[in-house]
Amino acid sequence: MVQPNSKLEGRHPIYWFDDGSVIVRVSNNQADEQGGIVLFRIHECLLRRHSKAVLKQNSQDGWDVPAITIPLALGVHVQDFTALLAHLYHDTPLSLEAPFQHVAAILRVSSPEQLDLPSVHVLAKSYLIAIFPSGPAPFVHPSHLEEALSLALRYEVTSIQKGLYYSLVTTTDFEPQSESNSPPQDDNLLSSKSVALTPTDIERCRSLMNSIVEHFTPILFEPPVTPHMGCTNLLAEKWFPLVIQSAIAGDSVYKPLEALEQLKQIDWVAEGLCLACVREKREEWTNEQEDVWEKMDAWLKLKVSE
């Protein structure tokens, strides 16, 4: 049996098939090859069927099948290539249940600047969009917001960018901290956040927060009027205990989608308002959610087409 040509080369424990028709070398260190080379013996037709990248075969170097070395310049990581094979061999295919890191890995390695698998890349994009829903109705995003935004910007997944910025503003402390002011953190936490916001992203988050606060403060702190004077007076009386107090406690001034949804969920009829006025106000608050969501394009200066 032919052995690897160097102590720095090692077979992948899963994706080494004795009947494979090509050996693929992937560097385990993107800075240089001193970190070792991982060898994959796979079925060439599976990769060629999807990839538009031109990967030149090396000499067989003692192997019984041709060998291909992924150029370092492509930036392909072993983990990402492994995720791609897990998808192509249906071990861990892309799906709605696939974890974010699996989708992200396949999105990167299938991109035009790496191995260029157009159909796989489009599929990975669709699952990235599914993981990170958008407004104007309130939504909840999983973690990895910074990495997801980086991917969405890099691969022009415009439909989720606005929602990611909104989540960063409403659920994270996006402002960078100096090392001297940073509290002690667990090493595992530090290693899990591998992607940081760029200065441009941070400035966009600041601009979005300031624009939201400027726009939404008067809406949140001024009781609206209704067609009926009695309902208007009652709404003004109930506004502070039911709306303003909870808004202050929950920092709702920069969370308009959630705050407006909470307004709609209050049982205003039980509080004494007539049904017609309640229906009108809930429709207005839904329209306001849509208005804020639309205005965010200008506040963020984002492209609006996919």
mmCIF file of C-alpha atoms in Angstrom:
data_model
loop_
_atom_site.group_PDB
_atom_site.id
_atom_site.type_symbol
_atom_site.label_atom_id
_atom_site.label_comp_id
_atom_site.label_asym_id
_atom_site.label_seq_id
_atom_site.Cartn_x
_atom_site.Cartn_y
_atom_site.Cartn_z
ATOM 1 C CA MET A 1 0.000 0.000 0.000
ATOM 2 C CA VAL A 2 1.378 3.404 -0.962
ATOM 3 C CA GLN A 3 2.053 5.685 2.001
ATOM 4 C CA PRO A 4 1.952 9.493 2.173
ATOM 5 C CA ASN A 5 5.104 11.095 0.793
ATOM 6 C CA SER A 6 5.898 13.160 3.868
ATOM 7 C CA LYS A 7 5.436 13.127 7.591
ATOM 8 C CA LEU A 8 3.530 16.361 7.025
ATOM 9 C CA GLU A 9 0.954 14.531 4.919
ATOM 10 C CA GLY A 10 -1.899 12.584 6.467
ATOM 11 C CA ARG A 11 -4.996 10.857 5.157
ATOM 12 C CA HIS A 12 -8.369 12.190 6.128
ATOM 13 C CA PRO A 13 -10.014 9.699 8.503
ATOM 14 C CA ILE A 14 -13.349 9.689 6.650
ATOM 15 C CA TYR A 15 -12.876 10.867 3.077
ATOM 16 C CA TRP A 16 -10.287 8.365 1.943
ATOM 17 C CA PHE A 17 -11.930 5.807 -0.304
ATOM 18 C CA ASP A 18 -9.846 2.924 -1.629
ATOM 19 C CA ASP A 19 -11.803 3.075 -4.885
ATOM 20 C CA GLY A 20 -11.384 6.837 -5.188
ATOM 21 C CA SER A 21 -10.097 8.060 -8.549
ATOM 22 C CA VAL A 22 -8.157 11.157 -7.438
ATOM 23 C CA ILE A 23 -6.202 12.348 -4.408
ATOM 24 C CA VAL A 24 -6.754 15.937 -3.313
ATOM 25 C CA ARG A 25 -4.162 17.681 -1.180
ATOM 26 C CA VAL A 26 -5.423 20.508 1.068
ATOM 27 C CA SER A 27 -3.123 22.529 3.299
ATOM 28 C CA ASN A 28 -3.986 22.537 6.985
ATOM 29 C CA ASN A 29 -2.364 25.959 7.391
ATOM 30 C CA GLN A 30 -3.341 28.807 5.110
ATOM 31 C CA ALA A 31 -0.162 30.761 5.887
ATOM 32 C CA ASP A 32 2.130 28.062 4.489
ATOM 33 C CA GLU A 33 2.296 24.300 4.113
ATOM 34 C CA GLN A 34 4.301 23.710 7.280
ATOM 35 C CA GLY A 35 1.093 22.970 9.187
ATOM 36 C CA GLY A 36 0.705 19.767 7.207
ATOM 37 C CA ILE A 37 -1.238 18.517 4.220
ATOM 38 C CA VAL A 38 -4.469 16.536 4.535
ATOM 39 C CA LEU A 39 -5.033 13.980 1.800
ATOM 40 C CA PHE A 40 -8.493 13.131 0.495
ATOM 41 C CA ARG A 41 -9.011 10.187 -1.861
ATOM 42 C CA ILE A 42 -12.362 10.805 -3.505
ATOM 43 C CA HIS A 43 -14.271 10.143 -6.689
ATOM 44 C CA GLU A 44 -13.210 12.801 -9.171
ATOM 45 C CA CYS A 45 -16.468 12.757 -11.116
ATOM 46 C CA LEU A 46 -18.345 13.973 -8.048
ATOM 47 C CA LEU A 47 -16.207 17.089 -7.767
ATOM 48 C CA ARG A 48 -15.891 17.757 -11.493
ATOM 49 C CA ARG A 49 -19.671 17.475 -11.924
ATOM 50 C CA HIS A 50 -20.238 20.530 -9.759
ATOM 51 C CA SER A 51 -17.023 22.568 -9.953
ATOM 52 C CA LYS A 52 -16.086 25.074 -12.647
ATOM 53 C CA ALA A 53 -12.619 25.585 -11.167
ATOM 54 C CA VAL A 54 -9.698 24.349 -13.237
ATOM 55 C CA LEU A 55 -7.548 22.264 -10.881
ATOM 56 C CA LYS A 56 -4.432 20.891 -12.515
ATOM 57 C CA GLN A 57 -3.356 17.354 -11.728
ATOM 58 C CA ASN A 58 0.122 16.807 -10.378
ATOM 59 C CA SER A 59 2.229 13.775 -11.118
ATOM 60 C CA GLN A 60 1.053 10.658 -9.332
ATOM 61 C CA ASP A 61 4.029 10.842 -6.922
ATOM 62 C CA GLY A 62 3.938 7.099 -6.310
ATOM 63 C CA TRP A 63 0.154 6.913 -5.956
ATOM 64 C CA ASP A 64 -1.903 4.651 -8.172
ATOM 65 C CA VAL A 65 -4.233 7.559 -9.061
ATOM 66 C CA PRO A 66 -3.633 11.200 -10.076
ATOM 67 C CA ALA A 67 -3.183 13.850 -7.374
ATOM 68 C CA ILE A 68 -4.443 17.436 -7.195
ATOM 69 C CA THR A 69 -3.083 20.092 -4.867
ATOM 70 C CA ILE A 70 -5.510 22.884 -3.946
ATOM 71 C CA PRO A 71 -3.468 26.102 -4.364
ATOM 72 C CA LEU A 72 -2.930 28.044 -1.152
ATOM 73 C CA ALA A 73 -3.985 31.198 -3.001
ATOM 74 C CA LEU A 74 -7.563 29.914 -3.173
ATOM 75 C CA GLY A 75 -7.817 30.033 0.622
ATOM 76 C CA VAL A 76 -9.555 26.659 0.947
ATOM 77 C CA HIS A 77 -9.572 25.363 4.533
ATOM 78 C CA VAL A 78 -9.516 21.675 5.381
ATOM 79 C CA GLN A 79 -12.651 22.069 7.521
ATOM 80 C CA ASP A 80 -14.507 23.751 4.665
ATOM 81 C CA PHE A 81 -13.446 21.129 2.119
ATOM 82 C CA THR A 82 -14.515 18.404 4.538
ATOM 83 C CA ALA A 83 -17.928 20.073 4.919
ATOM 84 C CA LEU A 84 -18.263 20.182 1.133
ATOM 85 C CA LEU A 85 -17.536 16.468 0.845
ATOM 86 C CA ALA A 86 -19.997 15.743 3.659
ATOM 87 C CA HIS A 87 -22.627 17.479 1.537
ATOM 88 C CA LEU A 88 -21.655 15.889 -1.782
ATOM 89 C CA TYR A 89 -21.523 12.397 -0.268
ATOM 90 C CA HIS A 90 -24.839 13.009 1.558
ATOM 91 C CA ASP A 91 -23.334 12.434 4.991
ATOM 92 C CA THR A 92 -24.352 15.902 6.185
ATOM 93 C CA PRO A 93 -26.227 17.512 3.301
ATOM 94 C CA LEU A 94 -27.344 21.103 3.343
ATOM 95 C CA SER A 95 -30.774 21.318 4.932
ATOM 96 C CA LEU A 96 -32.910 23.482 7.187
ATOM 97 C CA GLU A 97 -31.484 21.540 10.135
ATOM 98 C CA ALA A 98 -27.846 22.081 9.145
ATOM 99 C CA PRO A 99 -25.876 24.162 11.677
ATOM 100 C CA PHE A 100 -24.698 27.618 10.676
ATOM 101 C CA GLN A 101 -21.002 26.692 10.581
ATOM 102 C CA HIS A 102 -21.724 23.873 8.111
ATOM 103 C CA VAL A 103 -23.649 26.217 5.813
ATOM 104 C CA ALA A 104 -20.958 28.900 6.127
ATOM 105 C CA ALA A 105 -18.171 26.455 5.290
ATOM 106 C CA ILE A 106 -19.927 25.235 2.144
ATOM 107 C CA LEU A 107 -20.795 28.792 1.115
ATOM 108 C CA ARG A 108 -17.112 29.744 1.270
ATOM 109 C CA VAL A 109 -15.607 26.706 -0.420
ATOM 110 C CA SER A 110 -18.211 26.664 -3.210
ATOM 111 C CA SER A 111 -17.739 30.360 -4.014
ATOM 112 C CA PRO A 112 -16.302 31.536 -7.364
ATOM 113 C CA GLU A 113 -13.000 32.577 -5.766
ATOM 114 C CA GLN A 114 -12.459 29.123 -4.275
ATOM 115 C CA LEU A 115 -13.678 25.879 -5.903
ATOM 116 C CA ASP A 116 -16.535 27.503 -7.843
ATOM 117 C CA LEU A 117 -19.469 25.130 -7.506
ATOM 118 C CA PRO A 118 -22.353 27.359 -8.716
ATOM 119 C CA SER A 119 -25.295 25.091 -7.884
ATOM 120 C CA VAL A 120 -23.921 24.257 -4.438
ATOM 121 C CA HIS A 121 -23.171 27.931 -3.784
ATOM 122 C CA VAL A 122 -26.728 28.972 -4.645
ATOM 123 C CA LEU A 123 -28.090 26.232 -2.398
ATOM 124 C CA ALA A 124 -25.864 27.313 0.502
ATOM 125 C CA LYS A 125 -27.046 30.902 0.045
ATOM 126 C CA SER A 126 -30.656 29.790 0.278
ATOM 127 C CA TYR A 127 -30.035 28.041 3.587
ATOM 128 C CA LEU A 128 -28.126 31.040 4.952
ATOM 129 C CA ILE A 129 -31.191 33.153 4.161
ATOM 130 C CA ALA A 130 -33.408 30.599 5.924
ATOM 131 C CA ILE A 131 -31.261 30.732 9.071
ATOM 132 C CA PHE A 132 -31.521 34.524 9.343
ATOM 133 C CA PRO A 133 -35.111 35.705 8.725
ATOM 134 C CA SER A 134 -36.012 39.343 8.168
ATOM 135 C CA GLY A 135 -38.708 41.855 9.084
ATOM 136 C CA PRO A 136 -40.858 43.829 9.207
ATOM 137 C CA ALA A 137 -42.399 41.401 11.686
ATOM 138 C CA PRO A 138 -40.154 40.785 14.723
ATOM 139 C CA PHE A 139 -37.659 37.985 14.296
ATOM 140 C CA VAL A 140 -35.040 36.160 16.328
ATOM 141 C CA HIS A 141 -31.603 35.389 14.952
ATOM 142 C CA PRO A 142 -29.211 32.713 16.189
ATOM 143 C CA SER A 143 -25.648 33.547 17.177
ATOM 144 C CA HIS A 144 -22.768 34.085 14.713
ATOM 145 C CA LEU A 145 -24.173 37.477 13.681
ATOM 146 C CA GLU A 146 -20.759 38.936 12.877
ATOM 147 C CA GLU A 147 -19.707 36.009 10.689
ATOM 148 C CA ALA A 148 -23.112 35.864 9.010
ATOM 149 C CA LEU A 149 -22.889 39.569 8.149
ATOM 150 C CA SER A 150 -19.379 39.109 6.775
ATOM 151 C CA LEU A 151 -20.621 36.297 4.532
ATOM 152 C CA ALA A 152 -23.734 38.212 3.464
ATOM 153 C CA LEU A 153 -21.639 41.202 2.414
ATOM 154 C CA ARG A 154 -18.902 39.158 0.763
ATOM 155 C CA TYR A 155 -21.280 37.037 -1.294
ATOM 156 C CA GLU A 156 -23.906 39.761 -1.830
ATOM 157 C CA VAL A 157 -26.736 38.062 0.046
ATOM 158 C CA THR A 158 -28.540 41.390 0.298
ATOM 159 C CA SER A 159 -31.876 40.105 1.573
ATOM 160 C CA ILE A 160 -30.535 39.323 5.062
ATOM 161 C CA GLN A 161 -28.084 42.199 5.551
ATOM 162 C CA LYS A 162 -30.621 44.626 6.991
ATOM 163 C CA GLY A 163 -31.909 42.082 9.487
ATOM 164 C CA LEU A 164 -28.375 41.227 10.592
ATOM 165 C CA TYR A 165 -27.539 44.876 11.233
ATOM 166 C CA TYR A 166 -30.809 45.231 13.151
ATOM 167 C CA SER A 167 -29.994 42.194 15.292
ATOM 168 C CA LEU A 168 -26.498 43.500 15.981
ATOM 169 C CA VAL A 169 -27.943 46.827 17.149
ATOM 170 C CA THR A 170 -30.739 45.352 19.248
ATOM 171 C CA THR A 171 -29.087 42.271 20.752
ATOM 172 C CA THR A 172 -25.328 42.914 21.002
ATOM 173 C CA ASP A 173 -22.837 45.450 22.268
ATOM 174 C CA PHE A 174 -21.408 46.146 18.837
ATOM 175 C CA GLU A 175 -19.054 48.898 20.002
ATOM 176 C CA PRO A 176 -15.428 47.714 20.121
ATOM 177 C CA GLN A 177 -13.797 47.585 23.525
ATOM 178 C CA SER A 178 -10.189 48.454 24.191
ATOM 179 C CA GLU A 179 -8.126 45.665 25.684
ATOM 180 C CA SER A 180 -7.612 47.643 28.875
ATOM 181 C CA ASN A 181 -11.367 48.047 29.370
ATOM 182 C CA SER A 182 -12.382 44.555 28.334
ATOM 183 C CA PRO A 183 -13.580 42.308 31.157
ATOM 184 C CA PRO A 184 -11.886 38.919 31.571
ATOM 185 C CA GLN A 185 -13.404 36.340 29.250
ATOM 186 C CA ASP A 186 -13.314 32.607 28.966
ATOM 187 C CA ASP A 187 -10.878 31.325 26.327
ATOM 188 C CA ASN A 188 -13.651 29.271 24.717
ATOM 189 C CA LEU A 189 -15.759 32.396 24.315
ATOM 190 C CA LEU A 190 -12.915 34.238 22.682
ATOM 191 C CA SER A 191 -12.205 31.470 20.204
ATOM 192 C CA SER A 192 -15.884 31.112 19.276
ATOM 193 C CA LYS A 193 -16.091 34.693 17.983
ATOM 194 C CA SER A 194 -13.642 34.418 15.111
ATOM 195 C CA VAL A 195 -15.044 37.233 12.980
ATOM 196 C CA ALA A 196 -15.096 40.834 14.173
ATOM 197 C CA LEU A 197 -17.116 43.703 12.753
ATOM 198 C CA THR A 198 -15.251 45.977 10.378
ATOM 199 C CA PRO A 199 -15.056 49.735 11.078
ATOM 200 C CA THR A 200 -17.609 50.243 8.292
ATOM 201 C CA ASP A 201 -20.006 47.774 9.913
ATOM 202 C CA ILE A 202 -19.607 49.429 13.314
ATOM 203 C CA GLU A 203 -20.320 52.836 11.815
ATOM 204 C CA ARG A 204 -23.412 51.468 10.095
ATOM 205 C CA CYS A 205 -24.632 50.041 13.401
ATOM 206 C CA ARG A 206 -24.127 53.416 15.082
ATOM 207 C CA SER A 207 -25.960 55.198 12.284
ATOM 208 C CA LEU A 208 -28.819 52.707 12.421
ATOM 209 C CA MET A 209 -29.213 53.016 16.191
ATOM 210 C CA ASN A 210 -29.175 56.827 16.070
ATOM 211 C CA SER A 211 -31.693 56.921 13.212
ATOM 212 C CA ILE A 212 -34.015 54.465 14.949
ATOM 213 C CA VAL A 213 -33.937 56.421 18.218
ATOM 214 C CA GLU A 214 -34.553 59.740 16.441
ATOM 215 C CA HIS A 215 -37.457 58.317 14.446
ATOM 216 C CA PHE A 216 -39.071 56.101 17.048
ATOM 217 C CA THR A 217 -38.781 58.128 20.275
ATOM 218 C CA PRO A 218 -41.741 60.444 19.570
ATOM 219 C CA ILE A 219 -43.854 57.493 18.416
ATOM 220 C CA LEU A 220 -43.108 55.542 21.572
ATOM 221 C CA PHE A 221 -43.445 58.322 24.138
ATOM 222 C CA GLU A 222 -46.422 60.250 22.727
ATOM 223 C CA PRO A 223 -49.840 58.574 23.098
ATOM 224 C CA PRO A 224 -51.627 58.386 19.743
ATOM 225 C CA VAL A 225 -55.024 59.862 19.069
ATOM 226 C CA THR A 226 -58.082 57.836 18.085
ATOM 227 C CA PRO A 227 -61.345 58.728 16.283
ATOM 228 C CA HIS A 228 -63.139 58.809 19.655
ATOM 229 C CA MET A 229 -62.249 61.405 22.277
ATOM 230 C CA GLY A 230 -63.059 58.974 25.081
ATOM 231 C CA CYS A 231 -60.680 56.360 23.698
ATOM 232 C CA THR A 232 -57.988 58.993 23.122
ATOM 233 C CA ASN A 233 -58.211 60.127 26.743
ATOM 234 C CA LEU A 234 -58.204 56.559 28.012
ATOM 235 C CA LEU A 235 -55.208 55.670 25.833
ATOM 236 C CA ALA A 236 -53.308 58.675 27.181
ATOM 237 C CA GLU A 237 -54.107 57.572 30.740
ATOM 238 C CA LYS A 238 -52.942 53.993 30.133
ATOM 239 C CA TRP A 239 -49.916 54.862 27.995
ATOM 240 C CA PHE A 240 -47.390 55.469 30.758
ATOM 241 C CA PRO A 241 -47.993 52.361 32.881
ATOM 242 C CA LEU A 242 -48.575 49.991 29.960
ATOM 243 C CA VAL A 243 -46.116 51.333 27.374
ATOM 244 C CA ILE A 244 -43.544 53.835 28.591
ATOM 245 C CA GLN A 245 -42.526 52.045 31.775
ATOM 246 C CA SER A 246 -41.957 48.730 30.006
ATOM 247 C CA ALA A 247 -40.219 50.520 27.117
ATOM 248 C CA ILE A 248 -37.712 52.107 29.466
ATOM 249 C CA ALA A 249 -37.104 48.822 31.276
ATOM 250 C CA GLY A 250 -36.602 46.911 28.012
ATOM 251 C CA ASP A 251 -34.624 49.542 26.043
ATOM 252 C CA SER A 252 -37.432 49.510 23.503
ATOM 253 C CA VAL A 253 -36.521 52.909 22.110
ATOM 254 C CA TYR A 254 -34.083 51.231 19.690
ATOM 255 C CA LYS A 255 -36.177 48.072 19.205
ATOM 256 C CA PRO A 256 -39.105 49.398 17.176
ATOM 257 C CA LEU A 257 -40.248 46.122 15.614
ATOM 258 C CA GLU A 258 -40.504 44.417 18.997
ATOM 259 C CA ALA A 259 -41.973 47.449 20.772
ATOM 260 C CA LEU A 260 -44.694 47.912 18.156
ATOM 261 C CA GLU A 261 -45.517 44.223 18.295
ATOM 262 C CA GLN A 262 -45.909 44.491 22.070
ATOM 263 C CA LEU A 263 -48.303 47.395 21.564
ATOM 264 C CA LYS A 264 -50.401 45.249 19.266
ATOM 265 C CA GLN A 265 -50.482 42.419 21.798
ATOM 266 C CA ILE A 266 -51.869 44.505 24.663
ATOM 267 C CA ASP A 267 -55.546 43.769 25.298
ATOM 268 C CA TRP A 268 -56.710 47.344 24.766
ATOM 269 C CA VAL A 269 -60.367 46.329 24.716
ATOM 270 C CA ALA A 270 -59.969 44.970 28.236
ATOM 271 C CA GLU A 271 -58.418 48.319 29.154
ATOM 272 C CA GLY A 272 -61.594 50.097 28.010
ATOM 273 C CA LEU A 273 -60.975 51.110 24.390
ATOM 274 C CA CYS A 274 -63.640 50.368 21.819
ATOM 275 C CA LEU A 275 -63.009 47.620 19.282
ATOM 276 C CA ALA A 276 -63.014 49.998 16.298
ATOM 277 C CA CYS A 277 -60.256 52.160 17.791
ATOM 278 C CA VAL A 278 -58.198 49.119 18.763
ATOM 279 C CA ARG A 279 -58.394 47.763 15.228
ATOM 280 C CA GLU A 280 -57.327 51.114 13.824
ATOM 281 C CA LYS A 281 -54.362 51.444 16.189
ATOM 282 C CA ARG A 282 -53.146 47.902 15.533
ATOM 283 C CA GLU A 283 -53.259 48.543 11.794
ATOM 284 C CA GLU A 284 -51.288 51.777 12.307
ATOM 285 C CA TRP A 285 -48.668 49.983 14.390
ATOM 286 C CA THR A 286 -48.299 47.293 11.720
ATOM 287 C CA ASN A 287 -47.868 50.019 9.098
ATOM 288 C CA GLU A 288 -45.271 51.679 11.321
ATOM 289 C CA GLN A 289 -43.302 48.411 11.502
ATOM 290 C CA GLU A 290 -43.276 48.322 7.692
ATOM 291 C CA ASP A 291 -42.297 51.992 7.527
ATOM 292 C CA VAL A 292 -39.352 51.566 9.891
ATOM 293 C CA TRP A 293 -38.197 48.471 8.028
ATOM 294 C CA GLU A 294 -38.301 50.347 4.709
ATOM 295 C CA LYS A 295 -36.499 53.407 6.103
ATOM 296 C CA MET A 296 -33.644 51.209 7.310
ATOM 297 C CA ASP A 297 -32.409 50.841 3.721
ATOM 298 C CA ALA A 298 -31.616 54.547 3.595
ATOM 299 C CA TRP A 299 -30.296 54.642 7.167
ATOM 300 C CA LEU A 300 -27.867 51.819 6.368
ATOM 301 C CA LYS A 301 -27.193 52.895 2.771
ATOM 302 C CA LEU A 302 -27.649 49.317 1.576
ATOM 303 C CA LYS A 303 -28.331 47.954 -1.870
ATOM 304 C CA VAL A 304 -31.946 46.826 -1.976
ATOM 305 C CA SER A 305 -31.787 44.380 -4.887
ATOM 306 C CA GLU A 306 -30.491 40.806 -4.708
#
